[in-house]
CSV table of C-alpha atoms and ligand atoms in Angstrom, one decimal:
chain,number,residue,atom,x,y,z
A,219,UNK,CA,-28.6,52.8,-30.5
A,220,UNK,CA,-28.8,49.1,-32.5
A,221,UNK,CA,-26.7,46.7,-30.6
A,222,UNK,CA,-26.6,43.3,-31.8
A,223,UNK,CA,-26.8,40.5,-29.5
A,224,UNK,CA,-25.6,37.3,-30.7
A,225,UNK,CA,-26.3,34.3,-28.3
A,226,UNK,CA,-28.8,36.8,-26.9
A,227,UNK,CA,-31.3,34.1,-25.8
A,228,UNK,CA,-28.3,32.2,-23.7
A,229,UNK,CA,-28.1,32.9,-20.1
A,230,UNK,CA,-25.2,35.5,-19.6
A,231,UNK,CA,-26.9,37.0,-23.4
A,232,UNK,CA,-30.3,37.3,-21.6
A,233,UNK,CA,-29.2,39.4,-19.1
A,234,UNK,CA,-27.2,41.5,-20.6
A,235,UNK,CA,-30.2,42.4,-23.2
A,236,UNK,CA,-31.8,43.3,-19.8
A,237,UNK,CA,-28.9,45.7,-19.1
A,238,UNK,CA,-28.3,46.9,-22.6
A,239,UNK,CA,-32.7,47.9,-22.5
A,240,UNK,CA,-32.1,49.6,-18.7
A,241,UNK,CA,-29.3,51.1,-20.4
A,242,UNK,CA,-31.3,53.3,-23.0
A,243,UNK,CA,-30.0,50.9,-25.7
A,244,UNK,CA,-31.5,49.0,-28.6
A,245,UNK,CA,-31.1,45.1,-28.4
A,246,UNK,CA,-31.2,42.9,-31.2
A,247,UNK,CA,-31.1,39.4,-30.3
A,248,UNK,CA,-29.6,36.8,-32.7
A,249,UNK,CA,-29.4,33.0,-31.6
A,250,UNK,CA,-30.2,29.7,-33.4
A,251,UNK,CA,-31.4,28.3,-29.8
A,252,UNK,CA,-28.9,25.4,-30.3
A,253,UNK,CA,-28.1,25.8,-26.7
A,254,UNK,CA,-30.8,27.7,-25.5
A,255,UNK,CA,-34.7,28.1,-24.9
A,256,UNK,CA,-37.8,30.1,-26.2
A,257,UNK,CA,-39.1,30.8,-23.4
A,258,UNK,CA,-36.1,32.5,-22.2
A,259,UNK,CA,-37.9,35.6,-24.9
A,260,UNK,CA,-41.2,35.4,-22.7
A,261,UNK,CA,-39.3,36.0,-19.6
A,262,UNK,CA,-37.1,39.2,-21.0
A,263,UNK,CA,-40.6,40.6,-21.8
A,264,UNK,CA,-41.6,40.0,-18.7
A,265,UNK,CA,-38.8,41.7,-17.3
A,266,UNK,CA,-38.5,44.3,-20.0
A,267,UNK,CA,-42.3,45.1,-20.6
A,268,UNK,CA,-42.2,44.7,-24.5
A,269,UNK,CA,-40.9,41.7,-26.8
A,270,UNK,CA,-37.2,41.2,-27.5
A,271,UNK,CA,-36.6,41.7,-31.0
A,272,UNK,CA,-35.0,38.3,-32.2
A,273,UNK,CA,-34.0,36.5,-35.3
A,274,UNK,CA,-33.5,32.7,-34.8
A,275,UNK,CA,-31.1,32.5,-37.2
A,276,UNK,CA,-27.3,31.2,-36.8
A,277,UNK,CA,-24.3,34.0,-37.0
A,278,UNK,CA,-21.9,31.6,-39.0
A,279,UNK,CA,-24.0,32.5,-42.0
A,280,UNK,CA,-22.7,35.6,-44.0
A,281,UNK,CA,-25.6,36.6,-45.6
A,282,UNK,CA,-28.3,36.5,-42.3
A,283,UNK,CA,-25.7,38.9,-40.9
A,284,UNK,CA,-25.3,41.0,-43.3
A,285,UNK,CA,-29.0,41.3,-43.2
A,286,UNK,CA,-29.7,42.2,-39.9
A,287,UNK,CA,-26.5,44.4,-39.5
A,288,UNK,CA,-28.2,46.4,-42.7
A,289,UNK,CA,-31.4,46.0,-41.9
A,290,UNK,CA,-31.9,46.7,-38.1
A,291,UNK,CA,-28.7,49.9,-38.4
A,292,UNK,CA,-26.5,48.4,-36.1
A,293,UNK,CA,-23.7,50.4,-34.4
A,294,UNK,CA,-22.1,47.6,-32.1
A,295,UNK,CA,-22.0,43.9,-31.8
A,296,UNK,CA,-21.6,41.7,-28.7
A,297,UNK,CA,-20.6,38.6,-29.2
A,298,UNK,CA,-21.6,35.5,-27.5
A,299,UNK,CA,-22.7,33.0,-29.8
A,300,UNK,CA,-20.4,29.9,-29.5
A,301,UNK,CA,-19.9,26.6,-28.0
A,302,UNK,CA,-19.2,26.0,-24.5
A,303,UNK,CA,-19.2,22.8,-22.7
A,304,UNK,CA,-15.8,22.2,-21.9
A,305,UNK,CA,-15.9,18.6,-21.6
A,306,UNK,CA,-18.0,18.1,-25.2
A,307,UNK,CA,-15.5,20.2,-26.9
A,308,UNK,CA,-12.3,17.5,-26.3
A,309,UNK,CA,-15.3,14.4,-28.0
A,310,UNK,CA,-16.4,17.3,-30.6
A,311,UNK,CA,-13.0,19.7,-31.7
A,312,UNK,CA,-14.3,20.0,-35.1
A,313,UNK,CA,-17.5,21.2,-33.9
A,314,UNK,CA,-16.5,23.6,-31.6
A,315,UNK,CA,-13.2,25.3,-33.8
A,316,UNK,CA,-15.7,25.5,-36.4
A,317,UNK,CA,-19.1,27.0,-35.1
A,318,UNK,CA,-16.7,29.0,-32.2
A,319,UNK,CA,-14.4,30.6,-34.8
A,320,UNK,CA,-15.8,30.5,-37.8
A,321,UNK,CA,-18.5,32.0,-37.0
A,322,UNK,CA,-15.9,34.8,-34.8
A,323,UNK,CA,-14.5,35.2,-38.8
A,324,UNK,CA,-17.7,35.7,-40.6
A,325,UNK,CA,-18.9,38.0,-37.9
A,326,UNK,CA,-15.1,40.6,-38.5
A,327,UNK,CA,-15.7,40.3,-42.2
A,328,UNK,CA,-18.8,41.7,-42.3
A,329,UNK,CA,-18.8,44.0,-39.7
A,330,UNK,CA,-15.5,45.5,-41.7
A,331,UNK,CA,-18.2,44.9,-44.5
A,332,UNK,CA,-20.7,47.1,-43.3
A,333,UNK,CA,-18.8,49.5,-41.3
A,334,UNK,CA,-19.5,48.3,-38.1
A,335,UNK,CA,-16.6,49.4,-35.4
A,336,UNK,CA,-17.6,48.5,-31.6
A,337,UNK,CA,-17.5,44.5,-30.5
A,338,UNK,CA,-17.3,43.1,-27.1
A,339,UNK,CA,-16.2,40.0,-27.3
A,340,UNK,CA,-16.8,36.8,-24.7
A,341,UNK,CA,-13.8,35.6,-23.4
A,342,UNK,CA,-13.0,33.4,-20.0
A,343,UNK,CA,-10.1,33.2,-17.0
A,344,UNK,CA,-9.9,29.5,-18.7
A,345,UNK,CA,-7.1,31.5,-20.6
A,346,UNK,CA,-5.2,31.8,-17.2
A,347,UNK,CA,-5.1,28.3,-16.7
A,348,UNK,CA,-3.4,27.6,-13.4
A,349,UNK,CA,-1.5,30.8,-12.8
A,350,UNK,CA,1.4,30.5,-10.8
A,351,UNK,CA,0.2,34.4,-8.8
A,352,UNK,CA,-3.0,35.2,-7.7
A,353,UNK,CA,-4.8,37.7,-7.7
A,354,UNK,CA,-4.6,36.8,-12.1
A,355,UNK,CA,-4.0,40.6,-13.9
A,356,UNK,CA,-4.7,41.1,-17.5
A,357,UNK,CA,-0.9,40.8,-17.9
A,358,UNK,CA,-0.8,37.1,-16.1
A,359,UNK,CA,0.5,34.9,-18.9
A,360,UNK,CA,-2.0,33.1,-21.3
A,361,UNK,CA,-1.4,29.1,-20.6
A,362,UNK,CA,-1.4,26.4,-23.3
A,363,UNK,CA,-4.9,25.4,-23.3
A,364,UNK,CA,-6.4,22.7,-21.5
A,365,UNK,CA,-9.7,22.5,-23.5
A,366,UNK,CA,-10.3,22.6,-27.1
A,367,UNK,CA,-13.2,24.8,-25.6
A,368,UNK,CA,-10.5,27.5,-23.5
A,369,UNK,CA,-8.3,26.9,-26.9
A,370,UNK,CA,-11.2,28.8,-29.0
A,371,UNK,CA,-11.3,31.4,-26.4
A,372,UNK,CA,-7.6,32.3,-26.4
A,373,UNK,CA,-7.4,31.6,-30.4
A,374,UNK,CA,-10.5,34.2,-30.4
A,375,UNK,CA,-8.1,37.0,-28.6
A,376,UNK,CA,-5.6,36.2,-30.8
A,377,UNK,CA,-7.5,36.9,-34.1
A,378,UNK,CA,-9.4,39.8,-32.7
A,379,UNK,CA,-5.9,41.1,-32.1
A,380,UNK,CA,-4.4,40.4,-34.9
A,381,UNK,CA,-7.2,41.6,-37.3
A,382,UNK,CA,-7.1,45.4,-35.5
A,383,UNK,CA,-3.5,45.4,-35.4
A,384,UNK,CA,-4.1,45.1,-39.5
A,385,UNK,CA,-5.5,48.7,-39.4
A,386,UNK,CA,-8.7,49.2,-40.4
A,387,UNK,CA,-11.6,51.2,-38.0
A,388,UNK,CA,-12.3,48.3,-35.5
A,389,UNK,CA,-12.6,48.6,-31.8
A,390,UNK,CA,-12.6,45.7,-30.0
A,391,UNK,CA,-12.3,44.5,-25.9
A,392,UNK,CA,-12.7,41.1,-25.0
A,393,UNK,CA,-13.8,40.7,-22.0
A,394,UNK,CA,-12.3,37.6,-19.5
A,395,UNK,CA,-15.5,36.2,-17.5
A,396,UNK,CA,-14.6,34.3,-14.0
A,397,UNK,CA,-17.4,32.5,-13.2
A,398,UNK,CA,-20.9,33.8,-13.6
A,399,UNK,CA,-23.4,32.5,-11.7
A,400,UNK,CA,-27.0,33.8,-10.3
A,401,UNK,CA,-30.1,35.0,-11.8
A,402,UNK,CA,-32.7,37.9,-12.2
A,403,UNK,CA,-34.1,38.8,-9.1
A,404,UNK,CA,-37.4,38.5,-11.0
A,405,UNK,CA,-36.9,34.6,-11.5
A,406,UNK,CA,-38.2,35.4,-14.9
A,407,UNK,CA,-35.0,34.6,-16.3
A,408,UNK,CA,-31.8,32.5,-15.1
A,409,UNK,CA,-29.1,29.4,-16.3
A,410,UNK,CA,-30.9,26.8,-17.6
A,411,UNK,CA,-28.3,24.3,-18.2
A,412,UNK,CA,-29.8,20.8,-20.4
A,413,UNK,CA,-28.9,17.5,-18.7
A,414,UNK,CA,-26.6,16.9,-16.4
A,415,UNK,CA,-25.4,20.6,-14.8
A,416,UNK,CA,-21.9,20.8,-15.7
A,417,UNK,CA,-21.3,23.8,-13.5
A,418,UNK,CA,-21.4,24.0,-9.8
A,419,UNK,CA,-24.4,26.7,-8.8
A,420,UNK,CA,-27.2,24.7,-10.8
A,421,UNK,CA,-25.9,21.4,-9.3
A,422,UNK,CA,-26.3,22.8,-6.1
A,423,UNK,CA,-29.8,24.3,-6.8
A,424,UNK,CA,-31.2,20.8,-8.8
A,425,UNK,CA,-29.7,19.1,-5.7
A,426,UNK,CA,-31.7,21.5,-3.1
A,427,UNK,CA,-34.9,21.0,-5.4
A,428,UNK,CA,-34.1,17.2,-5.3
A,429,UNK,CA,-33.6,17.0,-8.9
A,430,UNK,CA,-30.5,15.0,-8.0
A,431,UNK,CA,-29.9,12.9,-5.2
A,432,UNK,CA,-26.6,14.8,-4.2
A,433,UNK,CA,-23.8,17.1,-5.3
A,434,UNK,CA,-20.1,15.7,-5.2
A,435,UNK,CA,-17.4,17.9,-4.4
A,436,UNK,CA,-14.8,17.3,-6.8
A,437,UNK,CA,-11.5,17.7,-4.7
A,438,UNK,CA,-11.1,18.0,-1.5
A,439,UNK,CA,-7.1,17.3,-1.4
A,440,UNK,CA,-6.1,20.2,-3.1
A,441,UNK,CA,-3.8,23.0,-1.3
A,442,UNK,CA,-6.5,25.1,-0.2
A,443,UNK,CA,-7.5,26.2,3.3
A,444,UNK,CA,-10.4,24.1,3.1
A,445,UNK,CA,-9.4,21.9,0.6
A,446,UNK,CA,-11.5,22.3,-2.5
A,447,UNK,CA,-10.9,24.3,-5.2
A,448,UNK,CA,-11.2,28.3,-5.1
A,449,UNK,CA,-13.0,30.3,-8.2
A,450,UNK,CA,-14.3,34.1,-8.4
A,451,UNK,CA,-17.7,34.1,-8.4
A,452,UNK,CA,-19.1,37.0,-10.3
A,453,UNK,CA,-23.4,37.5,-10.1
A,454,UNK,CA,-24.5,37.4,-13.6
A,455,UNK,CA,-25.9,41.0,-13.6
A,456,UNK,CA,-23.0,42.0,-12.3
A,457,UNK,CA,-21.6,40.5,-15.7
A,458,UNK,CA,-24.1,42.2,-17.8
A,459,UNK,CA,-23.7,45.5,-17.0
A,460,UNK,CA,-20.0,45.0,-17.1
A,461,UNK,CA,-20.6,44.6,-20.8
A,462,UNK,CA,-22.8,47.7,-21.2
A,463,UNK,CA,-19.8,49.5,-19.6
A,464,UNK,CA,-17.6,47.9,-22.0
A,465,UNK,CA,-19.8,49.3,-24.9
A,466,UNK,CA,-20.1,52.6,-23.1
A,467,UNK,CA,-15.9,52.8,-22.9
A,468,UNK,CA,-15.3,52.2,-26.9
A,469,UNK,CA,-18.5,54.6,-28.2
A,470,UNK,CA,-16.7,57.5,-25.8
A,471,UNK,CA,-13.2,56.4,-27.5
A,472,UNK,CA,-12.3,58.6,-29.5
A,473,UNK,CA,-9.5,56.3,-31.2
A,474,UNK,CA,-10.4,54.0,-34.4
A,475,UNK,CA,-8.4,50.7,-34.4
A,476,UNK,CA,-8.4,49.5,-30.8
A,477,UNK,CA,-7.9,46.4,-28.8
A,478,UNK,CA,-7.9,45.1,-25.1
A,479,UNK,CA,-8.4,42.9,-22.6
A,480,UNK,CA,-10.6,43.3,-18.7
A,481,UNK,CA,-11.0,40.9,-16.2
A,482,UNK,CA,-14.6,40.2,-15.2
A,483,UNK,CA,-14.8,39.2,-11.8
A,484,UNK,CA,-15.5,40.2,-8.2
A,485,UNK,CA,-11.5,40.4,-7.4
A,486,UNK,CA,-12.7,37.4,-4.2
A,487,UNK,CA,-11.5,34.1,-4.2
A,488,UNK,CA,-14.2,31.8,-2.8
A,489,UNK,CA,-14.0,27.8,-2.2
A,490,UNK,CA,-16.4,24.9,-3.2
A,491,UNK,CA,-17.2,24.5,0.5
A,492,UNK,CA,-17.6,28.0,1.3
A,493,UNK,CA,-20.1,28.5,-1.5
A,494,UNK,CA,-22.3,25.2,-0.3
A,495,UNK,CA,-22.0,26.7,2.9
A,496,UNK,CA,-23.2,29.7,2.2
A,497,UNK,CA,-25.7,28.2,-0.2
A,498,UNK,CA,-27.2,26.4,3.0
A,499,UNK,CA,-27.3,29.8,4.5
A,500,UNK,CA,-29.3,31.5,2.1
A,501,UNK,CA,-31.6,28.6,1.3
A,502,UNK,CA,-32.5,27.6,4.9
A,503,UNK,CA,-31.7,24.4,4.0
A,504,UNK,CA,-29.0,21.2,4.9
A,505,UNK,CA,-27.5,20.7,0.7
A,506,UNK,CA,-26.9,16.5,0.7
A,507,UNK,CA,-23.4,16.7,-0.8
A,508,UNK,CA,-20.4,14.2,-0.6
A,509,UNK,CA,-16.6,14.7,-1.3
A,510,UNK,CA,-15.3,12.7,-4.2
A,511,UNK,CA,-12.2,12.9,-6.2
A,512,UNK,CA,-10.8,15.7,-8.4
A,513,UNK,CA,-12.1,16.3,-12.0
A,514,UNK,CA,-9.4,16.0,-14.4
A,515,UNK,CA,-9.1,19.6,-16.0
A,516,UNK,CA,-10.0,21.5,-13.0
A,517,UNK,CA,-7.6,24.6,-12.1
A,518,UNK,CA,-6.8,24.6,-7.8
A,519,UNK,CA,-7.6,28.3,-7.5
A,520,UNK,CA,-8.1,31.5,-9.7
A,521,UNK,CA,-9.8,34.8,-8.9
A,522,UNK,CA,-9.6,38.1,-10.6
A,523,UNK,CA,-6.9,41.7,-10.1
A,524,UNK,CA,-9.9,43.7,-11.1
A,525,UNK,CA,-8.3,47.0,-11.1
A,526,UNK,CA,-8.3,47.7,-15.0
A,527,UNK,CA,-12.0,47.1,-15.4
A,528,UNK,CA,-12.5,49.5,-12.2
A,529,UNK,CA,-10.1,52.1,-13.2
A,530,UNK,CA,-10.3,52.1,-17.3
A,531,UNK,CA,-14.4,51.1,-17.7
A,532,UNK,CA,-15.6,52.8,-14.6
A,533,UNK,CA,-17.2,49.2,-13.9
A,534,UNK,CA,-17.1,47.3,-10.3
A,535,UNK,CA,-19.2,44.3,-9.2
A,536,UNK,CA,-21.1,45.2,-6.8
A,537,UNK,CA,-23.7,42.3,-5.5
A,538,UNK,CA,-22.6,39.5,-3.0
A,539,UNK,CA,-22.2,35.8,-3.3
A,540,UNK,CA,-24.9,35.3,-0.9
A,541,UNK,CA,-27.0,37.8,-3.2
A,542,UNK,CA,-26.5,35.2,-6.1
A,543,UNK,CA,-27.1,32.3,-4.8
A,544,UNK,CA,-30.3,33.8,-3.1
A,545,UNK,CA,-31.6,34.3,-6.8
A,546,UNK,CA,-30.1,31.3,-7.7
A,547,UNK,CA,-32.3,29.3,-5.7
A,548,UNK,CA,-35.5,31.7,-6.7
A,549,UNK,CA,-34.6,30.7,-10.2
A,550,UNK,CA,-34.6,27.3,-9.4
A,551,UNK,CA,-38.3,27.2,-7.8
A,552,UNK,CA,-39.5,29.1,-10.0
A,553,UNK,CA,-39.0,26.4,-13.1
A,554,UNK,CA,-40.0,23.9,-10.7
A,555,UNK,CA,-43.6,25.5,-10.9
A,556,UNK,CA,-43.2,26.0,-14.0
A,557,UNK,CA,-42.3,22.6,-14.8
A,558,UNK,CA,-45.6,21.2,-12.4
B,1808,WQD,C1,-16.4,25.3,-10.3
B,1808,WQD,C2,-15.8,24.5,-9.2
B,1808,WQD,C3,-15.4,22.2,-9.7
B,1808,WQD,C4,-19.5,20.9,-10.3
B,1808,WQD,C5,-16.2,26.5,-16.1
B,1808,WQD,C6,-15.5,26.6,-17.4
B,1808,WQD,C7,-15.1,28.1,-17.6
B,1808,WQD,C8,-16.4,28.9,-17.6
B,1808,WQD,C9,-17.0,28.7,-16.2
B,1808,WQD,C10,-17.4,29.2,-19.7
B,1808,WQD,C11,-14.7,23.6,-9.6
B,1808,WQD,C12,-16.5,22.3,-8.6
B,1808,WQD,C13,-18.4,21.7,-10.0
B,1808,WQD,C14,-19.8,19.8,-9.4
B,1808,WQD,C15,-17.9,20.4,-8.0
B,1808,WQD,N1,-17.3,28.5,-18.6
B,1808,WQD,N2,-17.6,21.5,-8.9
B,1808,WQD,N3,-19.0,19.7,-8.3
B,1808,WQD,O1,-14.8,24.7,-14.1
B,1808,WQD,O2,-14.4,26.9,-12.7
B,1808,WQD,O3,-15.3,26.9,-15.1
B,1808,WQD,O4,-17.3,27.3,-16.1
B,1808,WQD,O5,-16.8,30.2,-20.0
B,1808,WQD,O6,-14.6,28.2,-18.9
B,1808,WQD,O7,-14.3,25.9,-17.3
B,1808,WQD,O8,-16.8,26.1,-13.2
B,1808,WQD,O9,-18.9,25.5,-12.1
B,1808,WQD,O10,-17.7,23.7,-13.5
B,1808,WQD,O11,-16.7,24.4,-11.3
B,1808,WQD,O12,-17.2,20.3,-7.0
B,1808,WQD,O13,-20.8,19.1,-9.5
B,1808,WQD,O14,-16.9,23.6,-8.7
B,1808,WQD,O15,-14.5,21.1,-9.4
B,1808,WQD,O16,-13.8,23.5,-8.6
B,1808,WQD,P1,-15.2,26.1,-13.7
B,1808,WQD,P2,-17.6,24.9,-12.6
């Protein structure tokens, strides 16, 4: 079966092409490499044995997408072409309601268009904001925004909600990542963040590689055990093949006109210390980090009920923190040969 991929080339896309292939499915990859690299393609053929069929093309325009949904008989979508820095997206708002939702809009259209039902859509625990009960269940109240970036998430939900509650033959789950992190255990594919790593885990691993002189933790005042901030940290293939389950769920449905919402996460609540402890573990190396002050924006703890996803998709996550920052740190030596 035809599944299309948009964002496919990005680093949570990448791997879930991987699943969708070990899955018996049909990938086809879609992404204007605006925030990604070629060479992410020679590593999925690497890992997959035969080149990823790809169209570098972007998904806000109608008429590529009509195209490809014709043309390579597509039966599902999965959606993760947008956006995502969460600090560019308060300097760049037009930018990012734009490419994030428009191109959300022209995608419904035509799939309505072309009779395309099944989309899994990429959604984030940025939605939770800082929720008052922990563990966060898919019923935890949505927060006001804190980012134009978490805004076009939560506006996403909203219009994918909206557009099946219309009536018309749609399925639809978006599904609410914590925080993905990791890479293949083949090193052939992993994050590859440009500049400055926003996220903590390729912080970390630049920092071990001596890319940068030293991490700073961002907190270390906040009502924690240790301190700094807690987060769920999910391994990215963990995250794919929670998607694969996703599409599994809605084919099986036998329903037209459907919409929910799963938390994607490990159900643990682990600190910013813990996990550069742990990375110290794992890496047989001392990390050179320093505490500094908060980062404005920052949430003091959120971690996933994880129930639903187990229960409803069948889905759990089942490899360890130490697991993914193991392949986290492979990852990271192996574009430092590369890069040689
Ligand atoms: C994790 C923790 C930082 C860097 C973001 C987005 C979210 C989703 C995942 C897209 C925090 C601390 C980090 C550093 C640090 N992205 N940290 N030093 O902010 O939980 O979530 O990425 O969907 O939408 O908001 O992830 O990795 O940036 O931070 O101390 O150099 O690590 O303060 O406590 P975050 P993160």
């Amino acid at each position: 079966m035809n599944i299309l991929v948009t964002g496919g080339a990005g680093f949570i896309g990448s791997h879930t092409v991987v699943a969708l292939t070990e899955a018996g499915f049909r990938p086809v990859i879609l992404d204007d490499f605006s925030n990604s690299e070629q060479g992410v393609l020679d590593g999925l053929e690497q890992i997959m044995g035969s080149k990823p069929i790809i169209y570098a093309e972007n998904c806000h325009n109608r008429e590529t997408l009509r195209r490809i949904i014709r043309e390579e008989k597509i039966e599902g979508v999965i959606h993760f072409a947008a956006f995502k820095a969460v600090g560019e997206s308060m300097q760049k708002p037009l930018e990012y309601y734009d490419n994030n939702l428009g191109s959300l809009i022209v995608l419904l259209q035509t799939m309505l268009e072309c009779g395309v039902s099944n989309l899994i859509f990429s959604s984030s625990c940025t939605v939770y904001g800082e929720p008052d009960i922990l563990p966060v269940t898919e019923e935890t109240p949505v927060q006001p925004a804190s980012s134009v970036y978490g805004n076009t998430k939560q506006i996403g939900e909203e219009i994918l909600c909206d557009t099946v509650a219309a009536g018309n033959t749609l399925k639809i789950i978006s599904l609410r990542y914590f925080n993905p992190i990791g890479a293949h255990p083949s090193a052939a594919i992993g994050e590859l963040p440009r500049g400055v790593p926003g996220n903590l885990i390729p912080f970390i691993t630049q920092t071990a590689a001596g890319q940068r002189a030293s991490l700073t933790i961002f907190g270390h005042d906040y009502p924690t055990p240790d301190g700094t901030c807690i987060r769920d940290y999910i391994h990215v293939l963990d995250l794919a093949e929670a998607h694969v389950a996703a599409l599994q769920f809605l084919l099986k449905k036998d329903i037209d006109n459907y919409y929910d919402v799963f938390n994607i996460g490990t159900g643990e609540g682990v600190s910013v210390m813990q996990l550069v402890k742990t990375f110290e573990q794992v890496s047989g190396q001392a990390l050179n980090y320093k505490l500094g002050p908060r980062r404005s924006g920052d949430v003091t703890a959120v971690y996933a009920d994880v129930q639903k996803s187990a229960e409803q998709l069948g889905w759990k996550a089942k490899r360890s923190v130490q697991q993914a920052l193991a392949d986290a740190w492979r990852w990271q030596q192996a574009i430092a040969q590369k890069t040689r």
